[in-house]
Coordinates of N, CA and C in Angstrom, one line a residue:
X1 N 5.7 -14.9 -34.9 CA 6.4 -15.0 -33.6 C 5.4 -14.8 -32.5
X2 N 4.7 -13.8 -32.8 CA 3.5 -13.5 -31.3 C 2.7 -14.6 -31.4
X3 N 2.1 -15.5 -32.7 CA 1.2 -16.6 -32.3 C 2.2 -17.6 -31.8
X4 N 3.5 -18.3 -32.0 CA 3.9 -19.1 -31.4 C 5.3 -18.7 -30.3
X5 N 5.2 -17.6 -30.2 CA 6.1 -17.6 -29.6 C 7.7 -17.4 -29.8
X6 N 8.1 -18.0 -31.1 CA 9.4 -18.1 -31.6 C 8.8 -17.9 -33.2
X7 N 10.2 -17.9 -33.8 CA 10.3 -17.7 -35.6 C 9.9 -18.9 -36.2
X8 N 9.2 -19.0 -36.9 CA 8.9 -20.3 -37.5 C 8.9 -20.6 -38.8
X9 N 10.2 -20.4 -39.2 CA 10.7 -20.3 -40.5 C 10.2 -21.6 -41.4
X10 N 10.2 -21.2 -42.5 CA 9.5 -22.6 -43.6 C 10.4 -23.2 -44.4
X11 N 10.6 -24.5 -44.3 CA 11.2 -25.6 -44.4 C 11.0 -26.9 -45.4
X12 N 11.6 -26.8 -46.2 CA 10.6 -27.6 -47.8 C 10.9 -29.0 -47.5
X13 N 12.2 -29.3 -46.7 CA 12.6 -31.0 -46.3 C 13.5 -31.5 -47.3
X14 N 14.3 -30.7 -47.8 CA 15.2 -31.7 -48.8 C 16.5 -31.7 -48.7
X15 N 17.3 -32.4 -49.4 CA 18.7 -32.6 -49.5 C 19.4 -32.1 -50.5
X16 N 20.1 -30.6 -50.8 CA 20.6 -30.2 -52.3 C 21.6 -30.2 -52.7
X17 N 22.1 -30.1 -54.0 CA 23.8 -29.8 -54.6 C 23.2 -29.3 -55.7
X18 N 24.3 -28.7 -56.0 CA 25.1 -27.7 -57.6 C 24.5 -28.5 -58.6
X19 N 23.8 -28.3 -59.9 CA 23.9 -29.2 -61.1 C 25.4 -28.6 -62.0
X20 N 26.2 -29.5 -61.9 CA 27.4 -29.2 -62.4 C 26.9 -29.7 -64.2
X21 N 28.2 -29.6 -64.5 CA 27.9 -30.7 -66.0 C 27.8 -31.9 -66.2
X22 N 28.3 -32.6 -65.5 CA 28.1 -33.9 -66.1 C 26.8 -34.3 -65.3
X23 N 26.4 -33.6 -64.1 CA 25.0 -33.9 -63.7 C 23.7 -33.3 -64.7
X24 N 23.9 -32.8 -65.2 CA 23.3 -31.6 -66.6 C 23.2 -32.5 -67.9
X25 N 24.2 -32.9 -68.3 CA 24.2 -33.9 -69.5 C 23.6 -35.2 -68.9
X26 N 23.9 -36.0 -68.1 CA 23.4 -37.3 -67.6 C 21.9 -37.1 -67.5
X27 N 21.3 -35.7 -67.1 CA 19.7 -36.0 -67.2 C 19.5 -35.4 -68.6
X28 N 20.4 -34.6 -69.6 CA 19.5 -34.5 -70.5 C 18.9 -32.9 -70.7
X29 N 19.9 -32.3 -69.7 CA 19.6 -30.5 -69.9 C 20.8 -30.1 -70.6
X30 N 20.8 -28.9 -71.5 CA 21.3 -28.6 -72.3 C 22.4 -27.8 -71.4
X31 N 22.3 -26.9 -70.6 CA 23.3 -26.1 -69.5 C 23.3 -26.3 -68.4
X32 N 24.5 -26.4 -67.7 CA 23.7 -26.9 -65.9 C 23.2 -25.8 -65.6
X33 N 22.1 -26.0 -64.7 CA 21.0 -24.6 -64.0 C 20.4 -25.6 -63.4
X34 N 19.8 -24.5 -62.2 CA 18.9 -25.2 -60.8 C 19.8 -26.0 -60.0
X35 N 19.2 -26.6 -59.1 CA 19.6 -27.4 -58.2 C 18.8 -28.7 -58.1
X36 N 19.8 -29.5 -57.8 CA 19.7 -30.7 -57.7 C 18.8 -31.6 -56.3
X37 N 17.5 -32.0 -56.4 CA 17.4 -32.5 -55.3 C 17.9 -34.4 -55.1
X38 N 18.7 -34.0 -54.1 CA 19.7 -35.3 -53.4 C 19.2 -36.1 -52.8
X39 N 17.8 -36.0 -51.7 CA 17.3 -36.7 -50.8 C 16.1 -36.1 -50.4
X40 N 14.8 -36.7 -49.9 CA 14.3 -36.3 -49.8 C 13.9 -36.7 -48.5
X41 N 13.3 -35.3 -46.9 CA 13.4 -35.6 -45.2 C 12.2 -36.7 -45.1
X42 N 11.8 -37.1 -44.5 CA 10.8 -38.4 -44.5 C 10.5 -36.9 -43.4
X43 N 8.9 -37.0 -43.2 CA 7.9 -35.9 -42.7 C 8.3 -34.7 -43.2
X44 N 8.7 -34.4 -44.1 CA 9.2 -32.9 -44.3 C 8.3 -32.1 -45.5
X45 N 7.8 -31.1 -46.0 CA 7.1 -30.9 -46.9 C 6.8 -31.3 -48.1
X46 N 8.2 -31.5 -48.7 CA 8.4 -32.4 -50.0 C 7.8 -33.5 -50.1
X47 N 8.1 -34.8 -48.5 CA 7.5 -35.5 -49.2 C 6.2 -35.7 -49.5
X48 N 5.0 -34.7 -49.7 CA 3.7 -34.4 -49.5 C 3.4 -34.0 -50.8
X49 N 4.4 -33.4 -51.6 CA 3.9 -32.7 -52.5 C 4.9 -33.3 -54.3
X50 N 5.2 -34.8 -54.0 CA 5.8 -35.3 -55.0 C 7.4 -34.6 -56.0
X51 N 7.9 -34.6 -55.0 CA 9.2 -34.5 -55.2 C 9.9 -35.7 -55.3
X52 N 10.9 -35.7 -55.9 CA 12.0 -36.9 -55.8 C 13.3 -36.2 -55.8
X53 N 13.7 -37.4 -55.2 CA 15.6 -37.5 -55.5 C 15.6 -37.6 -57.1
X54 N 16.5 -36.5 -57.4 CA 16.9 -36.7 -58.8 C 15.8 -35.6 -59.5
X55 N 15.1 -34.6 -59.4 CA 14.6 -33.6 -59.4 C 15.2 -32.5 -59.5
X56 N 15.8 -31.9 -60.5 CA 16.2 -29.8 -60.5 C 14.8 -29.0 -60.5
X57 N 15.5 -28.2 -59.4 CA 14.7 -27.3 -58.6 C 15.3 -26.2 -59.8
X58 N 14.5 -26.1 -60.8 CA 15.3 -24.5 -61.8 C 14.2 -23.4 -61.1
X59 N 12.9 -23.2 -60.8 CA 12.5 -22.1 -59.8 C 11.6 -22.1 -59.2
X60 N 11.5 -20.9 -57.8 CA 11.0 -20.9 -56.4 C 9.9 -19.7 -57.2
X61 N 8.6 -19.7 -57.2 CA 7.3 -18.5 -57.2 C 8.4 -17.6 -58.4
X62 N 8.7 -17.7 -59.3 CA 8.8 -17.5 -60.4 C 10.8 -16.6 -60.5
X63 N 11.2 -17.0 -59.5 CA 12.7 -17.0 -59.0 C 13.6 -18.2 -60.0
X64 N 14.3 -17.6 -60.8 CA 15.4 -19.0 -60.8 C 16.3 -19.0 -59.5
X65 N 16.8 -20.3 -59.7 CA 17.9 -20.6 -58.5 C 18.6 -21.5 -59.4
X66 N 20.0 -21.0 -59.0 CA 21.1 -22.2 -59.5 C 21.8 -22.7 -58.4
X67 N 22.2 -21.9 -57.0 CA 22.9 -21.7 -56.2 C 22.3 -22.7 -55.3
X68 N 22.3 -23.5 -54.2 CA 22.1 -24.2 -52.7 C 21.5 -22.8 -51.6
X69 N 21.6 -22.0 -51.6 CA 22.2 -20.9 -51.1 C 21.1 -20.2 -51.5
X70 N 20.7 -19.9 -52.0 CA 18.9 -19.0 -53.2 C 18.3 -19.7 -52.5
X71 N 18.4 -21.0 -52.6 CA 16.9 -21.5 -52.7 C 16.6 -21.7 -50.7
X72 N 18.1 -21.5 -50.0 CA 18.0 -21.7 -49.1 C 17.2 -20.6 -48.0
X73 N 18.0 -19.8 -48.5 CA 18.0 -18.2 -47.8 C 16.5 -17.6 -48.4
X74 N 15.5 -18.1 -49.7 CA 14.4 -17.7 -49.5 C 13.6 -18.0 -48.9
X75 N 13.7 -19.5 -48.5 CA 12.8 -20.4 -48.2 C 12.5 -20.0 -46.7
X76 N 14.1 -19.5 -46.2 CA 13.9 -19.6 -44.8 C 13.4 -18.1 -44.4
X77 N 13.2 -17.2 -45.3 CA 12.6 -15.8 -45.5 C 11.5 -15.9 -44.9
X78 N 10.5 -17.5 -45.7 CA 9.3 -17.7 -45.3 C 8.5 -18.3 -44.0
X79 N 7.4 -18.1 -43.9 CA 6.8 -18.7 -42.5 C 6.6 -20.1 -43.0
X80 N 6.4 -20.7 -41.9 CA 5.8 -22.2 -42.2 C 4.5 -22.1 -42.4
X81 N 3.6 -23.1 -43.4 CA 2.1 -22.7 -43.6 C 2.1 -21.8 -45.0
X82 N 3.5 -21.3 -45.5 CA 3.0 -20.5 -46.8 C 3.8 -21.3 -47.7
X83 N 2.4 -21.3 -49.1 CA 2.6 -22.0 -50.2 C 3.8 -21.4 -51.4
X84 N 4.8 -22.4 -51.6 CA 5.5 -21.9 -52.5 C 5.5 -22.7 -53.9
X85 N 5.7 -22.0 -55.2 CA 5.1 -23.0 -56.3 C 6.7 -23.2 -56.8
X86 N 7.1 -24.4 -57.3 CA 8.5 -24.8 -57.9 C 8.0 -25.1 -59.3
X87 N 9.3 -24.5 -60.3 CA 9.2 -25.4 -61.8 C 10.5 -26.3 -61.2
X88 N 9.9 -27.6 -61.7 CA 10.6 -28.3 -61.7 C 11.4 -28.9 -62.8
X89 N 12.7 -29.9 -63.5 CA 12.9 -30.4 -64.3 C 12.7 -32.0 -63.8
X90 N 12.1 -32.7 -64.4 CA 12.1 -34.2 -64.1 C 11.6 -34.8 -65.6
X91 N 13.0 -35.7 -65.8 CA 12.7 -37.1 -67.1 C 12.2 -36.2 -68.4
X92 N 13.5 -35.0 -68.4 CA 13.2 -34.4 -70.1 C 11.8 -33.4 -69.9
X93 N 11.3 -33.0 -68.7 CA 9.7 -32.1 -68.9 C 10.2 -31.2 -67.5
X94 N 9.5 -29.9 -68.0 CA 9.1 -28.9 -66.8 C 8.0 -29.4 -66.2
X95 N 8.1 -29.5 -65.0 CA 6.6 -29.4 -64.5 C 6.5 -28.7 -62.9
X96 N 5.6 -28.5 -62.8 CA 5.4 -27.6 -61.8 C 4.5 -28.3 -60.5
X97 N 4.9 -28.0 -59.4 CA 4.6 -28.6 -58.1 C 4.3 -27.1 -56.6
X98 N 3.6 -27.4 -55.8 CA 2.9 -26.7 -55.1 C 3.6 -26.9 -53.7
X99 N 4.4 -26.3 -53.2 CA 5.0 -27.2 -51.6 C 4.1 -26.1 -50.4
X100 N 3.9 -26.4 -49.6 CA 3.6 -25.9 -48.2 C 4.5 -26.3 -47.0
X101 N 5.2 -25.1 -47.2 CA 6.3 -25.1 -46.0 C 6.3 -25.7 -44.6
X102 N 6.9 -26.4 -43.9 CA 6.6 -26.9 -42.5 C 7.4 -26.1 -41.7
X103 N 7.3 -26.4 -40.4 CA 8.4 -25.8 -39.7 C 9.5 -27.0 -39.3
X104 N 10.5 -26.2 -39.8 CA 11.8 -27.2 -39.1 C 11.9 -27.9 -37.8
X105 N 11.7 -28.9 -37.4 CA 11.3 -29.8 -36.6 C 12.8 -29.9 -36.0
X106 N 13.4 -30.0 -34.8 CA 14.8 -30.2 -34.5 C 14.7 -32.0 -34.5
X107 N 13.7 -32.3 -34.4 CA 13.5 -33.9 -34.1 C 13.1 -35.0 -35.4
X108 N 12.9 -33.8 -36.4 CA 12.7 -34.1 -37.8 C 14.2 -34.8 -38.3
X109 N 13.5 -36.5 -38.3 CA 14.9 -36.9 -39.4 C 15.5 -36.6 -40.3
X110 N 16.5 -36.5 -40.6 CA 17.0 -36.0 -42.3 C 17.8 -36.9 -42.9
X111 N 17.1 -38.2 -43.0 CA 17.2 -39.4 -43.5 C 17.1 -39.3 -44.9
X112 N 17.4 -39.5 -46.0 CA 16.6 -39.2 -47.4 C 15.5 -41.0 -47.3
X113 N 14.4 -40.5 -47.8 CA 13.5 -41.3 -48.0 C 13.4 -41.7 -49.1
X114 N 13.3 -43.3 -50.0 CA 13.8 -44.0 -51.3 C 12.2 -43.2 -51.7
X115 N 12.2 -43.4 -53.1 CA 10.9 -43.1 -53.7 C 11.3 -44.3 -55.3
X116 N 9.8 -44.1 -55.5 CA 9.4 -45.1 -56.8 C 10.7 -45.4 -57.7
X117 N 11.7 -44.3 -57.8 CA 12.8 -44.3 -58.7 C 13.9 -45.0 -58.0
X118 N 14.0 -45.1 -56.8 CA 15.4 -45.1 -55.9 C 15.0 -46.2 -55.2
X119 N 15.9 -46.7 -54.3 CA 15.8 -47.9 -53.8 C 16.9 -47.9 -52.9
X120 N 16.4 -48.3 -51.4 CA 17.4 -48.5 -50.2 C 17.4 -49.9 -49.9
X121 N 18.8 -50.3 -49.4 CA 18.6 -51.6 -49.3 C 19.4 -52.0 -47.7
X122 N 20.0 -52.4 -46.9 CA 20.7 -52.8 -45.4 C 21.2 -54.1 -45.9
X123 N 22.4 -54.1 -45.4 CA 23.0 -55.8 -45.5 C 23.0 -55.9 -44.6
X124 N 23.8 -57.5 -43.8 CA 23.8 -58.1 -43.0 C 24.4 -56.9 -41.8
X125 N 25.0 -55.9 -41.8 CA 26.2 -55.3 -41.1 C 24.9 -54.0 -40.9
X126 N 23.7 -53.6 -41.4 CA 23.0 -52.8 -41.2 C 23.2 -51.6 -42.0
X127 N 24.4 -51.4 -43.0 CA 24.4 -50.6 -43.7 C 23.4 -50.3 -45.1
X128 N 23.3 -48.7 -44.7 CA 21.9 -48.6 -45.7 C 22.9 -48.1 -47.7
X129 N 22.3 -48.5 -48.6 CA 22.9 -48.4 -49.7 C 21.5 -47.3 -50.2
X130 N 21.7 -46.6 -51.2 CA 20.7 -45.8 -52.1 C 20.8 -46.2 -53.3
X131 N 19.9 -46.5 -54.2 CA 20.1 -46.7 -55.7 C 19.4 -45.4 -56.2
X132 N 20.1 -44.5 -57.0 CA 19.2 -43.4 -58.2 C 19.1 -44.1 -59.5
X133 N 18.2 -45.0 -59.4 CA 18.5 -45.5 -60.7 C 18.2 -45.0 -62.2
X134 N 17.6 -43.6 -62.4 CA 17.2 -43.1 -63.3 C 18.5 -42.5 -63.7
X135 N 19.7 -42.2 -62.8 CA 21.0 -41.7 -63.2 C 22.0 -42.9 -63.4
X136 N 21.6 -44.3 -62.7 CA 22.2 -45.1 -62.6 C 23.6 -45.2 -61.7
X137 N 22.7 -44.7 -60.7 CA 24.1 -44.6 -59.6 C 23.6 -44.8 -57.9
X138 N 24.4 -45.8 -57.0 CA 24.1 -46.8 -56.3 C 25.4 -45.9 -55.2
X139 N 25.5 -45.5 -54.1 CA 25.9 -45.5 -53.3 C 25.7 -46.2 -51.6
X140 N 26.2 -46.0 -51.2 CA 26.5 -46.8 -50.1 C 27.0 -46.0 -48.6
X141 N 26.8 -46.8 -47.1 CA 28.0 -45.9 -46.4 C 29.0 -46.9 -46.6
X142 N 30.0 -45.9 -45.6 CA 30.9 -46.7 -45.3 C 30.7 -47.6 -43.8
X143 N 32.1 -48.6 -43.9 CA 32.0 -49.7 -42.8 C 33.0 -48.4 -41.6
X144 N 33.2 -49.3 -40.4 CA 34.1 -48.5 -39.5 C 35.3 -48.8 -40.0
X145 N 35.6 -50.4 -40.8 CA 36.8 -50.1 -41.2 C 37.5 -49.6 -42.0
X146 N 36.3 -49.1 -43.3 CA 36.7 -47.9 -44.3 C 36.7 -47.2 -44.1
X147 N 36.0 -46.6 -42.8 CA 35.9 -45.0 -42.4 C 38.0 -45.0 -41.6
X148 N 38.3 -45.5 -41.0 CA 39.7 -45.8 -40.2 C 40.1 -45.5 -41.5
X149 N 40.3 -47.1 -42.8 CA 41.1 -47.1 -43.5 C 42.0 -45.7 -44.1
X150 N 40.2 -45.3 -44.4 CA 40.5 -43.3 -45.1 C 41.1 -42.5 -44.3
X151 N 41.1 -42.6 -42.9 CA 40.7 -41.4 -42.3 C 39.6 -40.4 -42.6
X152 N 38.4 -41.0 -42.6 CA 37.6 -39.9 -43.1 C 36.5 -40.3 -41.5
X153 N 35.4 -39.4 -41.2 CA 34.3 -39.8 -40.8 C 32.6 -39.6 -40.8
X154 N 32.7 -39.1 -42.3 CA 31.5 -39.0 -42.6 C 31.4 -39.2 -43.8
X155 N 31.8 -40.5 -45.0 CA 31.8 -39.9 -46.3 C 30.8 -41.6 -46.3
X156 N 30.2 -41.0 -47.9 CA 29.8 -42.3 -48.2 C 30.6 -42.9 -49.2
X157 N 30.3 -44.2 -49.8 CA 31.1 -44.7 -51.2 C 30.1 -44.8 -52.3
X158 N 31.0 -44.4 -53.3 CA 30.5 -44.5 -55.0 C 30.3 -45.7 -55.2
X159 N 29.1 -46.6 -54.8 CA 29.4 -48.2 -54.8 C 29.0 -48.7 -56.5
X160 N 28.1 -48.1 -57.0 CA 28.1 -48.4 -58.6 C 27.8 -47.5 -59.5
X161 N 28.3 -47.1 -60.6 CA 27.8 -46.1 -61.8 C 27.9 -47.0 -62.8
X162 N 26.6 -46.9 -63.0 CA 26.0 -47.6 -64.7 C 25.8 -46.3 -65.8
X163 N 27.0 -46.2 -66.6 CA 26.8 -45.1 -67.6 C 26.3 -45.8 -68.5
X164 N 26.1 -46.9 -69.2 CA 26.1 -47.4 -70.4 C 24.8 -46.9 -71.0
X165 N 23.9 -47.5 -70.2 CA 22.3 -47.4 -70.7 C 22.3 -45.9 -71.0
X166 N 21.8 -45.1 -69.9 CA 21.0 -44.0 -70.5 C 22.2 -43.3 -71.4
X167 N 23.5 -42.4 -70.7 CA 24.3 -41.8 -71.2 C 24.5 -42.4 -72.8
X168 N 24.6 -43.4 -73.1 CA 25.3 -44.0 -74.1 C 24.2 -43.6 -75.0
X169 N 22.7 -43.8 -75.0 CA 22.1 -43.6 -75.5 C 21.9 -42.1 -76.0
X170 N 22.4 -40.8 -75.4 CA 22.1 -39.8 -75.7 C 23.9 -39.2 -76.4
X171 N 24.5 -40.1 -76.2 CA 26.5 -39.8 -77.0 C 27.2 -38.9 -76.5
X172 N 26.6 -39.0 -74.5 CA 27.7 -38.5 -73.7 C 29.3 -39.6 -73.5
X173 N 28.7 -41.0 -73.8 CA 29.7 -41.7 -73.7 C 29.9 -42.9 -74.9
X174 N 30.4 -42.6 -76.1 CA 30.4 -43.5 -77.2 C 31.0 -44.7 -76.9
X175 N 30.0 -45.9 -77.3 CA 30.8 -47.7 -77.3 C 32.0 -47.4 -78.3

């Protein structure tokens, strides 16, 4: 705070949820545990240090975390500039990754950024779609007239789930 002035809490850049079960089985872990990374901030720490969408965060410097909430409330413990080590779960392996916290930017987008696995796409109307394709799942926003139709105004749509391939392959879902 005395070198800058203000708190400069540290900020990994991602987007999280719960690994429930069927998120647990679809990758291929035996119990749900960790968290789930959802998106990843375009300039934010993560994307520096090879993270992806579709990544369980199971621990922070030798911390499990299951909760959104752990991994949140440590992180922001920390200063920006200090190294935190993650085990990670990705494609059936642990592996471990090195992040260096940034400071939360107010001007920092929190766009999720596609990576080698995922894929964004815009149609004619400028709407952006996400493909996870290693889970085989494709969402989308909505239009203004689906957002009316629902009454909702912030949701996206489940635009495709492909269970067949992987799931079917491991006899979460028998032909």
């Amino acid at each position: 705070m005395i070198a800058h002035g203000k708190v400069s809490r540290g900020y990994i850049g991602i987007n999280i949820g719960e690994v429930d079960n069927a998120i647990a089985k679809s990758l291929g872990m035996d119990t749900p545990k960790g968290i789930i990374i959802q998106g990843i901030v375009e300039g934010g720490a993560a994307s520096q240090a090879d993270l992806k969408a579709g990544d369980i965060i199971l621990e922070i410097d030798g911390r499990e975390v299951n909760r959104p909430n752990e991994l949140q409330s440590y992180v922001a413990s920390l200063t920006a500039g200090t190294t935190v080590k993650l085990k990670v779960f990705r494609d059936g392996k642990n592996i471990e990754r090195n992040v260096t916290l940034k400071a939360r930017d107010e001007e920092t987008k929190t766009e999720p950024v596609s990576d080698k696995g995922n894929s964004k796409e815009k149609n004619e109307e400028g709407l952006t779609s996400a493909s996870f394709d290693n889970i085989g799942l494709t969402i989308k926003n909505l239009t203004e007239k689906d957002k009316s139709e629902f009454n909702v105004s912030r949701v996206f749509l489940l635009h495709r789930l492909n269970l067949s391939a992987k799931l079917r392959t491991r006899n979460y879902f028998p032909d």
